[in-house]
Amino acid sequence: REASQRCLPRTQRPQAYRHVLFNRMEYCDSGLQIRDIMLAIFVMIMDGYGETLKIRPFLIGRWQSLSPAREWKGYTPEWDVLRLLARMVAFSALRMVAQVACTMWAVWRTLRRRYPIANYNYVVKALILSSFGRGFLSLMLVWHYDSPSLFGRVIDLFVFSSNIVALRVWMDCSGLQATMLVSLGWAARL
């Protein structure tokens, strides 16, 4: 085994992504399946919620009352809170589209000579699937954390490393090359 594989957590091993991408998903020449779209929507909602965690300390008024999870029993958020969350989800959707488009462009530039015909929809599938770590943000709905923005950054790092492993599996390339391609896509998120 490679030393880099031994350091990765069990969920980060390339065999897991290879198995899900190539053995568990139905093959399709182009486009995404409904399951992929539903996962992408979930990832965007969780990313939007994560963005609200980052800006919450700077907001005043009603949004502050949403922060302690222990006070949520019987709580219905006001419309301005829901509108802000909807804006953040829309912003997250734009960021995800920019990330995927930039990563796909970089992958196409890298692979166009080696593989003139490739199913680039699997780049999108790999990026969506490897963003499953955004679901851990739902823990913020249940438990109170002293530093929610730090928790969000840790999840960002987890998703970033998962994106690298998934892209490395799909492209069958080195870790450095996958890191550079994913970094380019993440730069588009900013």
mmCIF file with all atom_site columns, C-alpha atoms in Angstrom:
data_model
loop_
_atom_site.group_PDB
_atom_site.id
_atom_site.type_symbol
_atom_site.label_atom_id
_atom_site.label_alt_id
_atom_site.label_comp_id
_atom_site.label_asym_id
_atom_site.label_entity_id
_atom_site.label_seq_id
_atom_site.pdbx_PDB_ins_code
_atom_site.Cartn_x
_atom_site.Cartn_y
_atom_site.Cartn_z
_atom_site.occupancy
_atom_site.B_iso_or_equiv
_atom_site.pdbx_formal_charge
_atom_site.auth_seq_id
_atom_site.auth_comp_id
_atom_site.auth_asym_id
_atom_site.auth_atom_id
_atom_site.pdbx_PDB_model_num
ATOM 1   C CA . ARG A 1 1   ? 0.000   0.000  0.000   1.00 0.00 ? 1   ARG A CA 1
ATOM 2   C CA . GLU A 1 2   ? 1.007   3.545  -0.607  1.00 0.00 ? 2   GLU A CA 1
ATOM 3   C CA . ALA A 1 3   ? 1.840   5.632  2.411   1.00 0.00 ? 3   ALA A CA 1
ATOM 4   C CA . SER A 1 4   ? -0.783  8.204  1.355   1.00 0.00 ? 4   SER A CA 1
ATOM 5   C CA . GLN A 1 5   ? -3.513  5.546  1.390   1.00 0.00 ? 5   GLN A CA 1
ATOM 6   C CA . ARG A 1 6   ? -2.632  4.461  4.926   1.00 0.00 ? 6   ARG A CA 1
ATOM 7   C CA . CYS A 1 7   ? -3.001  8.047  6.181   1.00 0.00 ? 7   CYS A CA 1
ATOM 8   C CA . LEU A 1 8   ? -6.466  8.545  4.707   1.00 0.00 ? 8   LEU A CA 1
ATOM 9   C CA . PRO A 1 9   ? -9.554  7.713  6.733   1.00 0.00 ? 9   PRO A CA 1
ATOM 10  C CA . ARG A 1 10  ? -11.447 4.639  5.574   1.00 0.00 ? 10  ARG A CA 1
ATOM 11  C CA . THR A 1 11  ? -14.088 6.732  3.771   1.00 0.00 ? 11  THR A CA 1
ATOM 12  C CA . GLN A 1 12  ? -11.376 8.546  1.826   1.00 0.00 ? 12  GLN A CA 1
ATOM 13  C CA . ARG A 1 13  ? -9.819  5.496  0.230   1.00 0.00 ? 13  ARG A CA 1
ATOM 14  C CA . PRO A 1 14  ? -9.947  5.416  -3.558  1.00 0.00 ? 14  PRO A CA 1
ATOM 15  C CA . GLN A 1 15  ? -11.497 1.931  -3.621  1.00 0.00 ? 15  GLN A CA 1
ATOM 16  C CA . ALA A 1 16  ? -14.697 3.266  -2.048  1.00 0.00 ? 16  ALA A CA 1
ATOM 17  C CA . TYR A 1 17  ? -15.142 5.949  -4.714  1.00 0.00 ? 17  TYR A CA 1
ATOM 18  C CA . ARG A 1 18  ? -14.181 3.551  -7.489  1.00 0.00 ? 18  ARG A CA 1
ATOM 19  C CA . HIS A 1 19  ? -16.773 1.070  -6.268  1.00 0.00 ? 19  HIS A CA 1
ATOM 20  C CA . VAL A 1 20  ? -19.569 3.656  -6.030  1.00 0.00 ? 20  VAL A CA 1
ATOM 21  C CA . LEU A 1 21  ? -18.741 5.459  -9.286  1.00 0.00 ? 21  LEU A CA 1
ATOM 22  C CA . PHE A 1 22  ? -18.244 2.418  -11.473 1.00 0.00 ? 22  PHE A CA 1
ATOM 23  C CA . ASN A 1 23  ? -20.087 -0.479 -9.823  1.00 0.00 ? 23  ASN A CA 1
ATOM 24  C CA . ARG A 1 24  ? -23.060 0.953  -7.936  1.00 0.00 ? 24  ARG A CA 1
ATOM 25  C CA . MET A 1 25  ? -24.227 3.697  -10.297 1.00 0.00 ? 25  MET A CA 1
ATOM 26  C CA . GLU A 1 26  ? -26.027 2.898  -13.504 1.00 0.00 ? 26  GLU A CA 1
ATOM 27  C CA . TYR A 1 27  ? -23.970 3.757  -16.566 1.00 0.00 ? 27  TYR A CA 1
ATOM 28  C CA . CYS A 1 28  ? -25.122 6.761  -18.572 1.00 0.00 ? 28  CYS A CA 1
ATOM 29  C CA . ASP A 1 29  ? -23.460 8.305  -21.592 1.00 0.00 ? 29  ASP A CA 1
ATOM 30  C CA . SER A 1 30  ? -24.419 11.846 -20.729 1.00 0.00 ? 30  SER A CA 1
ATOM 31  C CA . GLY A 1 31  ? -26.293 13.855 -18.165 1.00 0.00 ? 31  GLY A CA 1
ATOM 32  C CA . LEU A 1 32  ? -27.103 13.096 -14.578 1.00 0.00 ? 32  LEU A CA 1
ATOM 33  C CA . GLN A 1 33  ? -29.580 10.720 -13.007 1.00 0.00 ? 33  GLN A CA 1
ATOM 34  C CA . ILE A 1 34  ? -32.299 11.957 -10.677 1.00 0.00 ? 34  ILE A CA 1
ATOM 35  C CA . ARG A 1 35  ? -30.409 10.541 -7.683  1.00 0.00 ? 35  ARG A CA 1
ATOM 36  C CA . ASP A 1 36  ? -27.385 12.690 -8.575  1.00 0.00 ? 36  ASP A CA 1
ATOM 37  C CA . ILE A 1 37  ? -29.547 15.792 -8.892  1.00 0.00 ? 37  ILE A CA 1
ATOM 38  C CA . MET A 1 38  ? -31.203 15.152 -5.530  1.00 0.00 ? 38  MET A CA 1
ATOM 39  C CA . LEU A 1 39  ? -27.792 14.752 -3.874  1.00 0.00 ? 39  LEU A CA 1
ATOM 40  C CA . ALA A 1 40  ? -26.615 17.976 -5.539  1.00 0.00 ? 40  ALA A CA 1
ATOM 41  C CA . ILE A 1 41  ? -29.650 19.842 -4.175  1.00 0.00 ? 41  ILE A CA 1
ATOM 42  C CA . PHE A 1 42  ? -28.969 18.463 -0.694  1.00 0.00 ? 42  PHE A CA 1
ATOM 43  C CA . VAL A 1 43  ? -25.319 19.523 -0.953  1.00 0.00 ? 43  VAL A CA 1
ATOM 44  C CA . MET A 1 44  ? -26.368 23.035 -2.046  1.00 0.00 ? 44  MET A CA 1
ATOM 45  C CA . ILE A 1 45  ? -28.828 23.371 0.852   1.00 0.00 ? 45  ILE A CA 1
ATOM 46  C CA . MET A 1 46  ? -26.216 22.247 3.371   1.00 0.00 ? 46  MET A CA 1
ATOM 47  C CA . ASP A 1 47  ? -23.616 24.557 1.808   1.00 0.00 ? 47  ASP A CA 1
ATOM 48  C CA . GLY A 1 48  ? -26.077 27.452 2.023   1.00 0.00 ? 48  GLY A CA 1
ATOM 49  C CA . TYR A 1 49  ? -26.677 26.658 5.680   1.00 0.00 ? 49  TYR A CA 1
ATOM 50  C CA . GLY A 1 50  ? -22.910 26.546 6.214   1.00 0.00 ? 50  GLY A CA 1
ATOM 51  C CA . GLU A 1 51  ? -22.611 29.998 4.668   1.00 0.00 ? 51  GLU A CA 1
ATOM 52  C CA . THR A 1 52  ? -25.202 31.338 7.091   1.00 0.00 ? 52  THR A CA 1
ATOM 53  C CA . LEU A 1 53  ? -23.079 29.982 9.935   1.00 0.00 ? 53  LEU A CA 1
ATOM 54  C CA . LYS A 1 54  ? -20.159 32.065 8.702   1.00 0.00 ? 54  LYS A CA 1
ATOM 55  C CA . ILE A 1 55  ? -22.097 35.327 8.472   1.00 0.00 ? 55  ILE A CA 1
ATOM 56  C CA . ARG A 1 56  ? -24.386 34.852 11.488  1.00 0.00 ? 56  ARG A CA 1
ATOM 57  C CA . PRO A 1 57  ? -22.091 36.657 13.989  1.00 0.00 ? 57  PRO A CA 1
ATOM 58  C CA . PHE A 1 58  ? -22.189 39.774 11.791  1.00 0.00 ? 58  PHE A CA 1
ATOM 59  C CA . LEU A 1 59  ? -25.974 39.935 11.588  1.00 0.00 ? 59  LEU A CA 1
ATOM 60  C CA . ILE A 1 60  ? -28.199 41.667 14.056  1.00 0.00 ? 60  ILE A CA 1
ATOM 61  C CA . GLY A 1 61  ? -31.832 41.168 14.880  1.00 0.00 ? 61  GLY A CA 1
ATOM 62  C CA . ARG A 1 62  ? -33.946 38.083 14.311  1.00 0.00 ? 62  ARG A CA 1
ATOM 63  C CA . TRP A 1 63  ? -31.257 35.859 12.799  1.00 0.00 ? 63  TRP A CA 1
ATOM 64  C CA . GLN A 1 64  ? -29.372 35.867 16.094  1.00 0.00 ? 64  GLN A CA 1
ATOM 65  C CA . SER A 1 65  ? -32.341 34.189 17.751  1.00 0.00 ? 65  SER A CA 1
ATOM 66  C CA . LEU A 1 66  ? -31.875 31.196 15.446  1.00 0.00 ? 66  LEU A CA 1
ATOM 67  C CA . SER A 1 67  ? -28.401 30.354 16.707  1.00 0.00 ? 67  SER A CA 1
ATOM 68  C CA . PRO A 1 68  ? -28.919 28.293 19.895  1.00 0.00 ? 68  PRO A CA 1
ATOM 69  C CA . ALA A 1 69  ? -30.358 24.941 18.869  1.00 0.00 ? 69  ALA A CA 1
ATOM 70  C CA . ARG A 1 70  ? -31.679 24.294 22.376  1.00 0.00 ? 70  ARG A CA 1
ATOM 71  C CA . GLU A 1 71  ? -34.242 27.101 21.878  1.00 0.00 ? 71  GLU A CA 1
ATOM 72  C CA . TRP A 1 72  ? -35.730 25.634 18.703  1.00 0.00 ? 72  TRP A CA 1
ATOM 73  C CA . LYS A 1 73  ? -38.581 23.734 20.335  1.00 0.00 ? 73  LYS A CA 1
ATOM 74  C CA . GLY A 1 74  ? -41.728 25.220 18.835  1.00 0.00 ? 74  GLY A CA 1
ATOM 75  C CA . TYR A 1 75  ? -39.698 27.861 16.973  1.00 0.00 ? 75  TYR A CA 1
ATOM 76  C CA . THR A 1 76  ? -40.821 29.027 13.544  1.00 0.00 ? 76  THR A CA 1
ATOM 77  C CA . PRO A 1 77  ? -38.284 31.249 11.781  1.00 0.00 ? 77  PRO A CA 1
ATOM 78  C CA . GLU A 1 78  ? -39.486 34.589 10.497  1.00 0.00 ? 78  GLU A CA 1
ATOM 79  C CA . TRP A 1 79  ? -39.665 35.341 6.792   1.00 0.00 ? 79  TRP A CA 1
ATOM 80  C CA . ASP A 1 80  ? -36.516 37.456 6.643   1.00 0.00 ? 80  ASP A CA 1
ATOM 81  C CA . VAL A 1 81  ? -34.549 34.540 8.086   1.00 0.00 ? 81  VAL A CA 1
ATOM 82  C CA . LEU A 1 82  ? -35.969 32.175 5.473   1.00 0.00 ? 82  LEU A CA 1
ATOM 83  C CA . ARG A 1 83  ? -35.284 34.707 2.695   1.00 0.00 ? 83  ARG A CA 1
ATOM 84  C CA . LEU A 1 84  ? -31.666 34.999 3.815   1.00 0.00 ? 84  LEU A CA 1
ATOM 85  C CA . LEU A 1 85  ? -31.316 31.221 3.865   1.00 0.00 ? 85  LEU A CA 1
ATOM 86  C CA . ALA A 1 86  ? -32.847 31.029 0.353   1.00 0.00 ? 86  ALA A CA 1
ATOM 87  C CA . ARG A 1 87  ? -30.366 33.653 -0.906  1.00 0.00 ? 87  ARG A CA 1
ATOM 88  C CA . MET A 1 88  ? -27.476 31.721 0.611   1.00 0.00 ? 88  MET A CA 1
ATOM 89  C CA . VAL A 1 89  ? -28.666 28.472 -1.001  1.00 0.00 ? 89  VAL A CA 1
ATOM 90  C CA . ALA A 1 90  ? -28.930 30.246 -4.378  1.00 0.00 ? 90  ALA A CA 1
ATOM 91  C CA . PHE A 1 91  ? -25.432 31.665 -3.840  1.00 0.00 ? 91  PHE A CA 1
ATOM 92  C CA . SER A 1 92  ? -24.183 28.155 -3.002  1.00 0.00 ? 92  SER A CA 1
ATOM 93  C CA . ALA A 1 93  ? -25.778 26.812 -6.173  1.00 0.00 ? 93  ALA A CA 1
ATOM 94  C CA . LEU A 1 94  ? -23.914 29.418 -8.237  1.00 0.00 ? 94  LEU A CA 1
ATOM 95  C CA . ARG A 1 95  ? -20.678 28.569 -6.460  1.00 0.00 ? 95  ARG A CA 1
ATOM 96  C CA . MET A 1 96  ? -21.181 24.859 -7.101  1.00 0.00 ? 96  MET A CA 1
ATOM 97  C CA . VAL A 1 97  ? -21.894 25.453 -10.799 1.00 0.00 ? 97  VAL A CA 1
ATOM 98  C CA . ALA A 1 98  ? -18.755 27.608 -11.068 1.00 0.00 ? 98  ALA A CA 1
ATOM 99  C CA . GLN A 1 99  ? -16.680 24.966 -9.282  1.00 0.00 ? 99  GLN A CA 1
ATOM 100 C CA . VAL A 1 100 ? -17.946 22.122 -11.461 1.00 0.00 ? 100 VAL A CA 1
ATOM 101 C CA . ALA A 1 101 ? -17.604 24.129 -14.695 1.00 0.00 ? 101 ALA A CA 1
ATOM 102 C CA . CYS A 1 102 ? -14.068 25.227 -13.891 1.00 0.00 ? 102 CYS A CA 1
ATOM 103 C CA . THR A 1 103 ? -13.023 21.725 -12.822 1.00 0.00 ? 103 THR A CA 1
ATOM 104 C CA . MET A 1 104 ? -14.587 20.184 -15.940 1.00 0.00 ? 104 MET A CA 1
ATOM 105 C CA . TRP A 1 105 ? -12.770 22.697 -18.141 1.00 0.00 ? 105 TRP A CA 1
ATOM 106 C CA . ALA A 1 106 ? -9.466  21.886 -16.448 1.00 0.00 ? 106 ALA A CA 1
ATOM 107 C CA . VAL A 1 107 ? -10.087 18.134 -16.756 1.00 0.00 ? 107 VAL A CA 1
ATOM 108 C CA . TRP A 1 108 ? -11.007 18.544 -20.418 1.00 0.00 ? 108 TRP A CA 1
ATOM 109 C CA . ARG A 1 109 ? -7.802  20.515 -21.041 1.00 0.00 ? 109 ARG A CA 1
ATOM 110 C CA . THR A 1 110 ? -5.825  17.794 -19.298 1.00 0.00 ? 110 THR A CA 1
ATOM 111 C CA . LEU A 1 111 ? -7.445  14.756 -20.937 1.00 0.00 ? 111 LEU A CA 1
ATOM 112 C CA . ARG A 1 112 ? -8.388  15.946 -24.429 1.00 0.00 ? 112 ARG A CA 1
ATOM 113 C CA . ARG A 1 113 ? -5.295  14.516 -26.124 1.00 0.00 ? 113 ARG A CA 1
ATOM 114 C CA . ARG A 1 114 ? -5.148  11.268 -24.158 1.00 0.00 ? 114 ARG A CA 1
ATOM 115 C CA . TYR A 1 115 ? -8.892  10.501 -24.375 1.00 0.00 ? 115 TYR A CA 1
ATOM 116 C CA . PRO A 1 116 ? -10.611 12.311 -27.257 1.00 0.00 ? 116 PRO A CA 1
ATOM 117 C CA . ILE A 1 117 ? -13.989 10.873 -26.197 1.00 0.00 ? 117 ILE A CA 1
ATOM 118 C CA . ALA A 1 118 ? -14.686 10.781 -22.478 1.00 0.00 ? 118 ALA A CA 1
ATOM 119 C CA . ASN A 1 119 ? -17.802 10.902 -20.340 1.00 0.00 ? 119 ASN A CA 1
ATOM 120 C CA . TYR A 1 120 ? -17.246 14.165 -18.524 1.00 0.00 ? 120 TYR A CA 1
ATOM 121 C CA . ASN A 1 121 ? -20.561 13.758 -16.748 1.00 0.00 ? 121 ASN A CA 1
ATOM 122 C CA . TYR A 1 122 ? -18.657 11.458 -14.401 1.00 0.00 ? 122 TYR A CA 1
ATOM 123 C CA . VAL A 1 123 ? -16.579 14.459 -13.298 1.00 0.00 ? 123 VAL A CA 1
ATOM 124 C CA . VAL A 1 124 ? -19.799 16.073 -12.143 1.00 0.00 ? 124 VAL A CA 1
ATOM 125 C CA . LYS A 1 125 ? -20.938 12.831 -10.497 1.00 0.00 ? 125 LYS A CA 1
ATOM 126 C CA . ALA A 1 126 ? -17.594 12.429 -8.737  1.00 0.00 ? 126 ALA A CA 1
ATOM 127 C CA . LEU A 1 127 ? -17.668 16.005 -7.416  1.00 0.00 ? 127 LEU A CA 1
ATOM 128 C CA . ILE A 1 128 ? -21.276 15.728 -6.226  1.00 0.00 ? 128 ILE A CA 1
ATOM 129 C CA . LEU A 1 129 ? -20.748 12.340 -4.623  1.00 0.00 ? 129 LEU A CA 1
ATOM 130 C CA . SER A 1 130 ? -17.573 13.420 -2.883  1.00 0.00 ? 130 SER A CA 1
ATOM 131 C CA . SER A 1 131 ? -19.316 16.481 -1.450  1.00 0.00 ? 131 SER A CA 1
ATOM 132 C CA . PHE A 1 132 ? -21.383 14.251 0.827   1.00 0.00 ? 132 PHE A CA 1
ATOM 133 C CA . GLY A 1 133 ? -19.467 15.664 3.792   1.00 0.00 ? 133 GLY A CA 1
ATOM 134 C CA . ARG A 1 134 ? -21.638 18.784 3.636   1.00 0.00 ? 134 ARG A CA 1
ATOM 135 C CA . GLY A 1 135 ? -24.295 16.653 5.303   1.00 0.00 ? 135 GLY A CA 1
ATOM 136 C CA . PHE A 1 136 ? -22.304 16.856 8.525   1.00 0.00 ? 136 PHE A CA 1
ATOM 137 C CA . LEU A 1 137 ? -23.436 20.487 8.761   1.00 0.00 ? 137 LEU A CA 1
ATOM 138 C CA . SER A 1 138 ? -26.804 19.115 9.822   1.00 0.00 ? 138 SER A CA 1
ATOM 139 C CA . LEU A 1 139 ? -25.131 18.356 13.160  1.00 0.00 ? 139 LEU A CA 1
ATOM 140 C CA . MET A 1 140 ? -25.218 22.104 13.738  1.00 0.00 ? 140 MET A CA 1
ATOM 141 C CA . LEU A 1 141 ? -29.012 21.849 13.804  1.00 0.00 ? 141 LEU A CA 1
ATOM 142 C CA . VAL A 1 142 ? -28.876 19.351 16.657  1.00 0.00 ? 142 VAL A CA 1
ATOM 143 C CA . TRP A 1 143 ? -25.914 20.314 18.819  1.00 0.00 ? 143 TRP A CA 1
ATOM 144 C CA . HIS A 1 144 ? -24.513 23.667 19.810  1.00 0.00 ? 144 HIS A CA 1
ATOM 145 C CA . TYR A 1 145 ? -20.850 24.293 18.968  1.00 0.00 ? 145 TYR A CA 1
ATOM 146 C CA . ASP A 1 146 ? -18.700 27.027 20.427  1.00 0.00 ? 146 ASP A CA 1
ATOM 147 C CA . SER A 1 147 ? -17.123 27.819 17.072  1.00 0.00 ? 147 SER A CA 1
ATOM 148 C CA . PRO A 1 148 ? -19.522 27.016 14.208  1.00 0.00 ? 148 PRO A CA 1
ATOM 149 C CA . SER A 1 149 ? -17.332 28.719 11.605  1.00 0.00 ? 149 SER A CA 1
ATOM 150 C CA . LEU A 1 150 ? -14.394 26.479 12.568  1.00 0.00 ? 150 LEU A CA 1
ATOM 151 C CA . PHE A 1 151 ? -16.637 23.428 12.222  1.00 0.00 ? 151 PHE A CA 1
ATOM 152 C CA . GLY A 1 152 ? -17.652 24.686 8.770   1.00 0.00 ? 152 GLY A CA 1
ATOM 153 C CA . ARG A 1 153 ? -14.024 25.098 7.742   1.00 0.00 ? 153 ARG A CA 1
ATOM 154 C CA . VAL A 1 154 ? -13.190 21.561 8.882   1.00 0.00 ? 154 VAL A CA 1
ATOM 155 C CA . ILE A 1 155 ? -16.062 20.280 6.760   1.00 0.00 ? 155 ILE A CA 1
ATOM 156 C CA . ASP A 1 156 ? -14.790 22.352 3.812   1.00 0.00 ? 156 ASP A CA 1
ATOM 157 C CA . LEU A 1 157 ? -11.382 20.704 4.206   1.00 0.00 ? 157 LEU A CA 1
ATOM 158 C CA . PHE A 1 158 ? -13.009 17.261 4.344   1.00 0.00 ? 158 PHE A CA 1
ATOM 159 C CA . VAL A 1 159 ? -15.030 17.956 1.179   1.00 0.00 ? 159 VAL A CA 1
ATOM 160 C CA . PHE A 1 160 ? -11.941 19.348 -0.573  1.00 0.00 ? 160 PHE A CA 1
ATOM 161 C CA . SER A 1 161 ? -9.930  16.207 0.192   1.00 0.00 ? 161 SER A CA 1
ATOM 162 C CA . SER A 1 162 ? -12.875 14.009 -0.835  1.00 0.00 ? 162 SER A CA 1
ATOM 163 C CA . ASN A 1 163 ? -13.091 15.865 -4.149  1.00 0.00 ? 163 ASN A CA 1
ATOM 164 C CA . ILE A 1 164 ? -9.399  15.179 -4.739  1.00 0.00 ? 164 ILE A CA 1
ATOM 165 C CA . VAL A 1 165 ? -9.755  11.454 -4.060  1.00 0.00 ? 165 VAL A CA 1
ATOM 166 C CA . ALA A 1 166 ? -12.871 11.105 -6.237  1.00 0.00 ? 166 ALA A CA 1
ATOM 167 C CA . LEU A 1 167 ? -11.329 12.993 -9.156  1.00 0.00 ? 167 LEU A CA 1
ATOM 168 C CA . ARG A 1 168 ? -8.134  10.978 -8.808  1.00 0.00 ? 168 ARG A CA 1
ATOM 169 C CA . VAL A 1 169 ? -10.196 7.787  -9.072  1.00 0.00 ? 169 VAL A CA 1
ATOM 170 C CA . TRP A 1 170 ? -12.126 8.928  -12.134 1.00 0.00 ? 170 TRP A CA 1
ATOM 171 C CA . MET A 1 171 ? -9.073  10.263 -13.970 1.00 0.00 ? 171 MET A CA 1
ATOM 172 C CA . ASP A 1 172 ? -6.680  7.560  -12.774 1.00 0.00 ? 172 ASP A CA 1
ATOM 173 C CA . CYS A 1 173 ? -4.055  10.242 -12.218 1.00 0.00 ? 173 CYS A CA 1
ATOM 174 C CA . SER A 1 174 ? -1.615  11.280 -9.538  1.00 0.00 ? 174 SER A CA 1
ATOM 175 C CA . GLY A 1 175 ? -2.703  12.949 -6.342  1.00 0.00 ? 175 GLY A CA 1
ATOM 176 C CA . LEU A 1 176 ? -0.816  16.117 -7.247  1.00 0.00 ? 176 LEU A CA 1
ATOM 177 C CA . GLN A 1 177 ? -2.592  16.449 -10.584 1.00 0.00 ? 177 GLN A CA 1
ATOM 178 C CA . ALA A 1 178 ? -6.007  15.861 -8.978  1.00 0.00 ? 178 ALA A CA 1
ATOM 179 C CA . THR A 1 179 ? -5.163  18.392 -6.249  1.00 0.00 ? 179 THR A CA 1
ATOM 180 C CA . MET A 1 180 ? -4.297  21.036 -8.821  1.00 0.00 ? 180 MET A CA 1
ATOM 181 C CA . LEU A 1 181 ? -7.506  20.425 -10.798 1.00 0.00 ? 181 LEU A CA 1
ATOM 182 C CA . VAL A 1 182 ? -9.718  20.497 -7.706  1.00 0.00 ? 182 VAL A CA 1
ATOM 183 C CA . SER A 1 183 ? -7.899  23.591 -6.414  1.00 0.00 ? 183 SER A CA 1
ATOM 184 C CA . LEU A 1 184 ? -8.710  25.372 -9.663  1.00 0.00 ? 184 LEU A CA 1
ATOM 185 C CA . GLY A 1 185 ? -12.376 24.491 -9.229  1.00 0.00 ? 185 GLY A CA 1
ATOM 186 C CA . TRP A 1 186 ? -12.378 25.600 -5.589  1.00 0.00 ? 186 TRP A CA 1
ATOM 187 C CA . ALA A 1 187 ? -10.767 28.882 -6.595  1.00 0.00 ? 187 ALA A CA 1
ATOM 188 C CA . ALA A 1 188 ? -13.833 29.509 -8.762  1.00 0.00 ? 188 ALA A CA 1
ATOM 189 C CA . ARG A 1 189 ? -16.002 29.111 -5.630  1.00 0.00 ? 189 ARG A CA 1
ATOM 190 C CA . LEU A 1 190 ? -14.455 32.190 -4.079  1.00 0.00 ? 190 LEU A CA 1
#
